[in-house]
XYZ file of C-alpha atoms in Angstrom:
584
model
C -13.744 153.900 -214.649
C -14.725 150.137 -215.955
C -11.077 150.105 -217.033
C -9.062 151.341 -214.282
C -11.270 148.614 -212.145
C -10.150 145.931 -214.415
C -6.210 147.571 -214.220
C -6.372 147.365 -210.070
C -8.047 143.735 -210.477
C -5.735 142.733 -212.565
C -2.851 144.157 -210.337
C -4.104 143.027 -207.037
C -4.138 139.215 -208.727
C -0.846 139.805 -210.123
C 0.622 140.417 -206.461
C -1.877 137.827 -204.858
C -0.010 135.187 -207.678
C 3.625 136.157 -206.674
C 2.735 135.751 -202.555
C 1.586 132.364 -203.251
C 4.656 131.301 -205.230
C 7.061 132.941 -202.538
C 5.098 131.289 -199.945
C 4.994 128.039 -202.300
C 9.196 128.923 -202.627
C 9.884 129.396 -198.867
C 7.540 126.273 -198.222
C 9.784 123.757 -200.430
C 12.639 125.518 -199.007
C 12.092 125.066 -195.860
C 11.045 121.243 -196.142
C 14.080 120.584 -197.905
C 16.399 122.465 -195.649
C 15.016 121.042 -192.286
C 17.040 118.473 -191.153
C 15.346 114.786 -190.657
C 15.239 114.088 -186.817
C 17.750 111.606 -186.412
C 17.259 108.547 -183.938
C 20.288 107.618 -181.802
C 20.948 104.078 -180.479
C 23.503 103.765 -177.284
C 25.801 106.583 -176.716
C 29.104 106.609 -175.147
C 32.019 109.252 -174.739
C 34.896 107.406 -175.269
C 34.422 103.641 -175.543
C 32.203 100.996 -177.130
C 31.675 97.448 -177.929
C 29.351 96.504 -180.131
C 28.319 92.034 -180.634
C 26.132 89.415 -180.936
C 25.925 88.838 -177.411
C 25.777 91.543 -174.396
C 28.290 88.713 -172.230
C 30.827 88.945 -174.991
C 30.576 93.335 -175.301
C 30.502 93.727 -171.284
C 33.845 91.598 -171.095
C 35.239 93.537 -173.820
C 34.212 97.038 -172.064
C 35.922 95.598 -168.694
C 39.064 95.090 -170.682
C 39.080 98.497 -171.838
C 37.707 99.904 -168.618
C 41.089 98.408 -167.246
C 43.463 100.230 -169.385
C 43.597 97.262 -172.409
C 43.638 98.536 -176.276
C 41.162 97.793 -178.769
C 43.667 94.684 -179.920
C 43.001 93.454 -175.914
C 39.333 94.247 -176.445
C 39.097 92.592 -179.678
C 40.532 88.766 -178.491
C 38.088 88.897 -175.494
C 35.419 89.657 -177.158
C 36.450 86.679 -180.192
C 36.685 84.336 -177.280
C 33.995 85.061 -175.157
C 31.385 84.492 -178.314
C 32.852 80.874 -178.760
C 31.254 80.450 -175.341
C 27.922 82.812 -175.720
C 27.747 82.508 -179.319
C 28.470 78.466 -180.397
C 26.249 79.212 -183.477
C 29.286 81.005 -185.074
C 31.920 81.325 -182.342
C 35.106 80.640 -184.252
C 37.572 78.514 -182.193
C 36.960 76.002 -184.664
C 36.818 78.928 -187.768
C 38.402 81.446 -188.804
C 38.152 84.970 -189.914
C 39.750 88.564 -190.225
C 40.207 92.059 -188.839
C 40.452 95.437 -190.265
C 42.100 98.374 -187.957
C 42.760 101.751 -187.813
C 44.551 102.852 -185.358
C 44.543 106.395 -183.588
C 47.344 107.689 -186.016
C 45.591 106.960 -189.360
C 47.758 103.717 -189.233
C 45.556 101.155 -191.006
C 45.857 97.303 -191.159
C 44.770 93.883 -191.733
C 44.932 90.407 -190.861
C 43.765 87.157 -192.349
C 43.196 84.258 -190.139
C 41.221 82.453 -193.005
C 41.020 78.382 -192.971
C 42.776 76.692 -195.668
C 42.196 73.315 -197.337
C 44.220 70.400 -195.801
C 46.928 69.080 -197.282
C 45.527 65.912 -198.361
C 42.492 67.933 -199.997
C 41.893 67.578 -204.077
C 40.204 69.296 -206.421
C 37.326 66.977 -207.269
C 36.900 65.769 -203.689
C 33.133 66.054 -203.423
C 32.186 64.998 -206.862
C 31.140 61.146 -207.522
C 32.315 59.072 -209.763
C 30.619 61.117 -212.236
C 31.535 64.456 -211.437
C 28.881 65.675 -209.835
C 29.029 67.071 -207.040
C 27.725 64.929 -203.360
C 25.246 66.363 -201.693
C 26.548 68.026 -198.012
C 29.700 66.327 -198.388
C 31.267 69.871 -197.708
C 28.881 71.199 -195.628
C 28.400 68.952 -193.115
C 30.652 66.430 -191.198
C 34.484 65.563 -191.335
C 35.561 66.010 -195.028
C 33.749 69.697 -194.271
C 36.567 70.942 -192.039
C 39.359 73.539 -193.262
C 42.883 73.712 -191.076
C 40.917 76.415 -188.594
C 42.894 79.812 -188.016
C 41.264 81.932 -185.006
C 43.841 80.957 -182.410
C 46.546 81.929 -184.765
C 44.900 85.481 -185.590
C 44.637 86.153 -181.976
C 48.050 85.486 -180.828
C 49.587 87.485 -183.971
C 46.977 90.510 -182.994
C 48.285 90.076 -179.785
C 52.229 89.662 -180.028
C 51.951 92.970 -182.738
C 49.043 95.098 -181.410
C 48.132 94.037 -177.877
C 49.480 95.597 -174.498
C 47.855 92.609 -172.328
C 49.026 88.913 -171.547
C 46.975 86.919 -173.348
C 46.392 85.181 -169.681
C 44.944 87.737 -168.457
C 42.603 88.683 -171.675
C 41.094 85.133 -171.412
C 40.497 84.666 -167.358
C 37.167 86.271 -167.393
C 36.211 84.374 -170.811
C 37.206 81.139 -168.951
C 35.202 82.171 -166.122
C 32.291 82.959 -168.187
C 32.601 78.998 -169.371
C 32.863 77.760 -166.151
C 29.879 80.208 -164.923
C 27.976 79.816 -167.444
C 25.631 82.590 -169.508
C 21.923 82.399 -169.435
C 20.200 81.183 -172.716
C 17.987 83.679 -175.157
C 14.762 82.507 -176.576
C 17.034 83.613 -180.189
C 19.502 80.497 -179.267
C 16.794 78.047 -177.610
C 15.076 78.168 -180.579
C 18.152 77.594 -182.689
C 19.512 74.760 -180.485
C 16.043 73.104 -180.768
C 15.939 73.349 -184.264
C 19.571 71.556 -184.926
C 19.681 69.342 -181.752
C 18.496 65.912 -183.895
C 21.072 66.931 -186.469
C 24.212 67.403 -184.203
C 23.218 63.872 -182.840
C 23.003 62.380 -186.384
C 25.726 64.447 -187.291
C 28.091 63.408 -184.296
C 26.866 59.733 -183.503
C 25.818 60.717 -179.883
C 24.261 63.157 -177.574
C 26.313 66.672 -177.234
C 26.132 69.475 -175.031
C 23.927 71.450 -177.297
C 20.992 68.368 -177.894
C 20.375 67.409 -174.229
C 17.338 69.253 -173.184
C 16.567 70.645 -176.333
C 15.030 67.866 -178.492
C 11.283 66.813 -178.222
C 11.907 63.504 -176.817
C 13.535 64.922 -173.653
C 11.590 64.591 -170.103
C 14.431 67.613 -168.690
C 13.258 70.686 -171.166
C 16.185 73.471 -170.880
C 14.286 76.558 -170.900
C 15.327 80.396 -171.823
C 16.993 82.091 -169.277
C 18.472 78.459 -168.174
C 22.391 78.934 -167.274
C 24.582 77.081 -170.012
C 28.052 76.268 -168.518
C 30.850 74.346 -170.743
C 33.518 73.588 -168.378
C 35.588 71.487 -171.663
C 35.546 74.723 -173.105
C 37.250 76.238 -169.840
C 39.295 73.727 -169.756
C 40.782 74.374 -173.471
C 41.040 78.086 -173.098
C 43.086 77.477 -170.046
C 45.563 75.457 -171.483
C 45.446 77.944 -174.446
C 46.224 81.299 -172.025
C 49.135 78.452 -170.298
C 50.884 77.434 -173.446
C 50.607 79.811 -176.029
C 49.587 79.240 -179.997
C 51.562 76.304 -179.839
C 48.949 74.700 -178.039
C 46.273 74.877 -180.395
C 48.706 73.542 -182.983
C 51.263 71.537 -181.583
C 50.145 70.461 -178.070
C 47.646 68.523 -176.758
C 44.339 70.057 -177.753
C 46.411 69.858 -181.215
C 46.608 65.781 -180.653
C 42.811 65.883 -179.114
C 41.502 67.932 -182.346
C 43.349 65.373 -184.879
C 42.795 62.417 -183.301
C 38.562 63.066 -183.353
C 38.786 64.303 -187.142
C 40.560 60.887 -188.119
C 37.752 59.363 -185.798
C 35.378 60.917 -187.940
C 37.143 60.189 -191.515
C 38.715 63.634 -191.714
C 41.917 64.246 -193.223
C 43.030 67.028 -191.316
C 46.628 66.133 -189.640
C 49.044 67.241 -186.990
C 50.851 68.812 -189.655
C 48.328 71.023 -191.406
C 47.858 72.535 -188.049
C 51.454 72.813 -187.480
C 51.762 74.350 -190.983
C 48.920 77.009 -190.259
C 50.025 80.844 -189.835
C 47.756 84.105 -190.070
C 48.532 86.386 -192.888
C 49.130 90.224 -191.921
C 47.769 91.837 -195.667
C 47.184 95.066 -196.702
C 43.819 96.524 -196.758
C 41.362 97.862 -199.674
C 41.224 101.687 -200.131
C 38.551 103.152 -201.990
C 36.424 106.397 -202.181
C 33.010 107.417 -201.920
C 32.066 111.305 -202.086
C 33.956 112.471 -199.267
C 34.513 109.156 -197.428
C 37.383 106.820 -197.368
C 36.167 103.209 -197.267
C 38.935 100.482 -195.797
C 38.284 97.014 -196.351
C 39.696 93.504 -196.201
C 41.371 92.183 -199.419
C 41.114 88.877 -200.779
C 40.560 86.164 -199.457
C 37.798 88.111 -198.700
C 35.489 89.436 -201.728
C 33.896 91.833 -199.178
C 36.628 94.790 -199.912
C 36.493 94.637 -203.347
C 32.950 94.131 -203.857
C 32.104 97.026 -201.842
C 34.710 99.536 -203.704
C 33.205 98.563 -206.910
C 29.602 98.879 -206.049
C 30.518 102.464 -204.449
C 32.301 103.439 -207.792
C 29.131 102.161 -209.543
C 26.967 103.961 -207.779
C 28.818 107.421 -206.843
C 27.921 109.007 -210.103
C 23.825 108.871 -209.124
C 22.155 111.254 -206.654
C 20.813 108.781 -204.273
C 19.986 111.106 -201.456
C 17.726 112.503 -204.193
C 16.237 108.881 -204.924
C 15.219 108.539 -201.384
C 15.992 105.614 -199.052
C 14.525 102.154 -200.484
C 12.751 104.312 -203.101
C 12.284 102.161 -206.463
C 15.240 104.277 -208.590
C 17.520 103.943 -204.930
C 16.473 100.078 -205.424
C 17.562 99.523 -208.998
C 20.529 101.375 -208.916
C 21.857 99.317 -206.175
C 20.579 96.253 -207.255
C 22.239 96.409 -211.029
C 25.622 97.815 -209.441
C 25.150 94.799 -206.938
C 24.406 92.442 -210.082
C 27.936 93.080 -211.871
C 29.956 93.316 -209.027
C 29.036 89.590 -207.665
C 29.899 88.711 -211.642
C 33.091 89.377 -211.158
C 33.554 88.059 -207.740
C 32.335 84.759 -209.302
C 35.135 84.961 -211.790
C 38.137 86.711 -210.827
C 38.424 86.328 -206.883
C 40.129 83.547 -204.599
C 43.156 83.290 -202.942
C 45.630 85.838 -203.698
C 48.436 83.393 -202.676
C 47.044 81.501 -205.453
C 46.082 83.681 -208.053
C 46.584 87.145 -209.696
C 43.914 89.362 -208.988
C 43.459 92.627 -210.723
C 42.380 94.460 -207.992
C 43.497 98.027 -209.026
C 41.226 97.436 -212.686
C 38.327 95.881 -210.666
C 38.121 98.887 -208.475
C 38.987 101.597 -210.730
C 36.332 104.586 -211.922
C 36.999 103.872 -215.341
C 35.905 99.799 -215.257
C 32.621 101.140 -212.685
C 31.650 103.592 -215.618
C 31.855 100.914 -218.190
C 30.062 98.414 -216.065
C 27.342 100.464 -215.927
C 26.777 101.593 -219.559
C 24.144 98.901 -220.021
C 22.165 100.002 -216.638
C 18.986 101.506 -217.919
C 16.076 102.982 -214.920
C 13.609 101.591 -217.546
C 14.413 97.838 -217.103
C 16.167 95.256 -214.973
C 19.268 94.043 -216.926
C 18.725 89.964 -216.565
C 21.774 88.414 -215.191
C 22.105 85.755 -217.552
C 23.106 88.723 -219.896
C 25.547 90.177 -217.564
C 29.216 88.264 -217.071
C 32.301 89.370 -216.053
C 33.680 92.411 -216.754
C 36.762 92.708 -219.618
C 39.981 93.463 -217.796
C 42.965 94.018 -220.106
C 45.682 91.648 -219.603
C 43.602 89.141 -217.681
C 43.100 85.394 -218.882
C 36.972 84.679 -208.685
C 24.618 83.468 -193.172
C 26.002 82.248 -190.302
C 29.021 84.530 -189.267
C 29.516 87.006 -186.523
C 30.885 90.461 -186.580
C 31.857 92.935 -183.905
C 33.269 96.689 -183.697
C 34.714 98.071 -181.494
C 36.618 101.732 -180.946
C 38.585 102.261 -177.329
C 39.417 105.155 -175.528
C 42.684 105.853 -177.409
C 40.961 106.673 -180.537
C 41.286 103.215 -182.393
C 39.009 101.049 -184.064
C 38.474 97.577 -185.228
C 36.166 95.950 -187.615
C 36.326 91.835 -187.079
C 34.250 89.087 -188.685
C 34.527 86.005 -188.041
C 32.585 82.445 -188.736
C 32.132 78.814 -189.063
C 30.462 79.128 -192.357
C 27.443 77.400 -192.023
C 25.253 77.446 -188.689
C 27.255 75.494 -185.943
C 29.972 74.717 -189.249
C 29.833 71.490 -190.122
C 27.946 70.431 -186.354
C 30.318 68.384 -185.608
C 31.363 68.846 -181.799
C 34.771 68.267 -180.179
C 33.156 67.168 -177.162
C 36.485 66.603 -175.696
C 37.460 70.113 -176.343
C 34.328 71.838 -176.153
C 33.147 73.477 -179.769
C 31.990 73.180 -183.062
C 34.137 72.733 -186.133
C 33.493 74.943 -189.339
C 32.348 73.738 -192.669
C 34.559 76.964 -194.709
C 35.240 73.957 -197.204
C 32.000 74.505 -198.726
C 33.242 78.128 -199.907
C 34.948 76.752 -202.549
C 34.202 76.498 -205.846
C 33.112 72.375 -205.258
C 32.644 72.663 -208.969
C 33.348 75.194 -211.388
C 29.453 76.768 -212.370
C 27.711 74.917 -209.090
C 26.300 77.100 -206.441
C 27.907 76.758 -203.127
C 24.882 76.781 -199.278
C 24.617 80.563 -200.404
C 24.088 79.831 -203.899
C 27.030 81.912 -204.664
C 28.902 80.850 -208.129
C 32.786 79.877 -208.416
C 35.088 79.516 -210.719
C 38.631 78.450 -211.236
C 39.976 81.098 -209.262
C 38.263 79.349 -206.388
C 38.938 76.180 -207.165
C 40.077 73.350 -204.298
C 43.815 73.353 -203.935
C 46.387 72.163 -200.948
C 46.533 74.733 -198.212
C 44.637 76.947 -200.171
C 42.623 79.957 -198.205
C 38.929 79.944 -200.006
C 37.077 82.830 -200.863
C 34.735 84.750 -198.479
C 32.220 87.163 -198.469
C 33.006 88.890 -194.791
C 33.488 92.853 -194.908
C 34.838 93.783 -191.822
C 34.976 97.832 -192.950
C 36.224 100.655 -191.002
C 35.529 104.348 -192.752
C 37.253 107.635 -192.659
C 35.147 111.130 -193.085
C 37.876 114.179 -194.378
C 40.261 112.200 -192.849
C 38.801 111.075 -189.389
C 37.582 107.946 -187.943
C 33.736 107.842 -188.900
C 32.471 104.522 -188.748
C 33.256 100.570 -187.860
C 31.027 97.940 -189.213
C 30.381 94.554 -190.237
C 27.647 91.700 -190.357
C 27.280 88.320 -190.745
C 24.975 87.101 -193.510
C 26.783 84.958 -196.299
C 26.730 86.063 -199.093
C 24.108 88.700 -197.931
C 27.796 90.367 -195.489
C 28.486 92.719 -198.622
C 25.428 94.090 -199.519
C 24.129 94.884 -195.844
C 27.362 96.808 -194.950
C 26.550 98.381 -198.072
C 23.381 99.645 -196.850
C 24.368 100.441 -193.721
C 26.735 103.355 -194.758
C 24.661 104.293 -197.714
C 21.846 104.979 -194.599
C 24.258 107.206 -192.810
C 25.930 108.917 -195.346
C 22.927 109.773 -197.703
C 20.159 109.014 -195.811
C 20.953 110.811 -193.041
C 20.685 108.012 -190.382
C 22.147 107.728 -187.066
C 24.007 104.278 -186.068
C 21.168 102.445 -184.361
C 18.111 103.394 -187.332
C 20.462 102.529 -189.920
C 21.183 99.153 -188.551
C 17.465 98.650 -187.916
C 16.539 100.045 -191.341
C 14.938 97.100 -193.844
C 17.593 95.669 -196.485
C 17.205 93.872 -199.564
C 20.074 91.616 -201.615
C 21.057 90.606 -204.840
C 24.002 88.606 -205.806
C 23.564 88.348 -209.572
C 22.609 84.728 -209.846
C 20.353 83.175 -208.895
C 18.811 86.628 -210.273
C 16.432 87.451 -207.811
C 16.045 90.579 -205.753
C 15.298 89.360 -201.849
C 13.702 91.817 -199.841
C 13.029 91.769 -195.811
C 9.242 90.625 -195.361
C 6.561 93.036 -194.549
C 9.214 95.617 -194.792
C 8.825 97.430 -198.291
C 5.662 98.879 -199.741
C 3.290 96.978 -202.277
C 3.656 99.662 -204.833
C 7.282 99.748 -204.518
C 7.372 96.046 -205.269
C 4.991 95.923 -208.325
C 6.866 98.597 -209.908
C 9.812 96.770 -209.515
C 8.630 93.756 -210.886
C 6.517 95.459 -213.907
C 10.007 96.155 -214.761
C 11.510 92.804 -215.229
C 12.693 92.243 -211.366
C 11.751 89.008 -209.612
C 10.988 89.563 -206.118
C 11.428 86.875 -203.419
C 9.903 88.157 -199.947
C 9.492 85.139 -196.925
C 8.920 85.882 -193.788
C 12.202 83.607 -192.736
C 14.618 85.996 -194.490
C 16.847 88.085 -192.284
C 19.417 90.025 -194.212
C 22.731 89.960 -191.937
C 22.816 91.425 -188.229
C 24.947 94.169 -188.622
C 26.819 95.994 -185.648
C 28.386 99.316 -186.142
C 29.920 102.220 -184.318
C 29.758 105.618 -185.536
C 31.641 108.704 -184.358
C 29.378 112.019 -184.050
C 30.819 115.440 -184.818
C 30.975 116.224 -181.083
C 33.094 112.822 -180.459
C 30.863 110.819 -178.572
C 29.945 107.256 -179.657
C 26.887 106.151 -180.890
C 26.318 101.900 -181.124
C 24.148 100.438 -183.448
C 23.265 96.736 -182.347
C 21.059 94.879 -184.907
C 17.517 94.233 -183.877
C 17.664 91.175 -185.346
C 19.664 88.903 -183.089
C 20.789 89.477 -179.068
C 23.203 91.930 -180.244
C 24.082 94.722 -177.892
C 25.859 97.531 -177.269
C 27.684 98.463 -173.967
C 29.753 101.517 -174.219
C 31.221 104.355 -171.466
């Protein structure tokens, strides 16, 4: 009896154990297979415009509602940002645009600034060969030949459906009638008001009323009107591209620059042309990533990093986990080391793009990576290529009702560029010359190191980090995305795409998620403040990563549009700025 009882007890316990295991397995399986709730941003049926300012987004959306296409809208948005977002408005600067038409055709245009004809490789060095502080960053010698107007007219001629005069009409009205200043803008104008006065030698539109000494104070919500810019835009609408490069506007611009000691001439303006280039295409899992080629470093670096990440199960590691941060950081470290050596203006350099973006090269670059310890940047140089002997921007993304998509990033480089304001024309001039390698091994304003491939040469385009990107999924349009942020642009775009594809986020959630950044040198991983757990950061420090968190750190202001499975468009407008998504 006793034996029988014991046996029955063992059997009961056996089945109880099995039952508990089944419940546990079932619970784990359910937890894994239950999709996380996706937080969605602005949704629309057929039109979505996401930019740094609501006024610009609305003007672009209205262009589309009135029958224009995505290329008409991008011109309107770009020009409207010159009015409402002078922080990075690009009339005095340049940029890049990547597009994908509804039929699958892709392309890109480079209207990056160029070095003046009189530029020399040592123009920012003293007699002992040392860089002169701020000479490449502030004032007349920092200015590259602007390319934006050339780019806009080239886009309009090849891909637009509306006359430029009609596209510019609402932008001119915005400049005449004014836009409401936001709190973010008010703070920026206040911070730079004294610098504007110092660099320009007098008061300008964006300094009066913003200084501590001013009795009449401009407040949030006040309208800022720019009738001078409205007049400039009207002349361009009436007379076309030549107005900016050969006409009255060109002469005023050159006279202004020469009066301040700059070297840009009418010949520089007359010789400027935007260039259509073949996009960089790469893959990550079931995605096709379409990016900007050099002189943007974005497309190449993004392709390299994705190739280095692909062998790792990022989804299993989890969003912003220690392992995810390690793998991404180490891939970024190696890509930025290559950037500093190989990338520059392709019209002046032979760039081994196919080798740099190959799977074999990526695999070799990551062989020295270990989850146990950080790889010091001092031990990472550029890779070996067989046969081979280089924050202040704005981005917008648009998808139109026809299925065309663009990603466009444009800039003056630093905040308000060179700080030189052409009061007769109504816009700031860029300081893009700082994006050249002023001296090999010397960092620029973003801490990026350059080499001979990016040295200063007359009429050469300087290397850029701008990364306008379009992504296809299973052969169909899936996402358009990009961001400002100087050297952090590439890493911000990368993490936003990963957030959607590997971490199952919506566009708005992916854009808003905390970000981190590494660029090879300096050997520091920068984290957005109060966004990462202490345990995670301590673990990384124990593995040898140097961590930086500062309250003022903002890593990009990403704007993107995601095509959902049912064809609905989701706009993601970054919470870090005044960015706004407008759709219908």
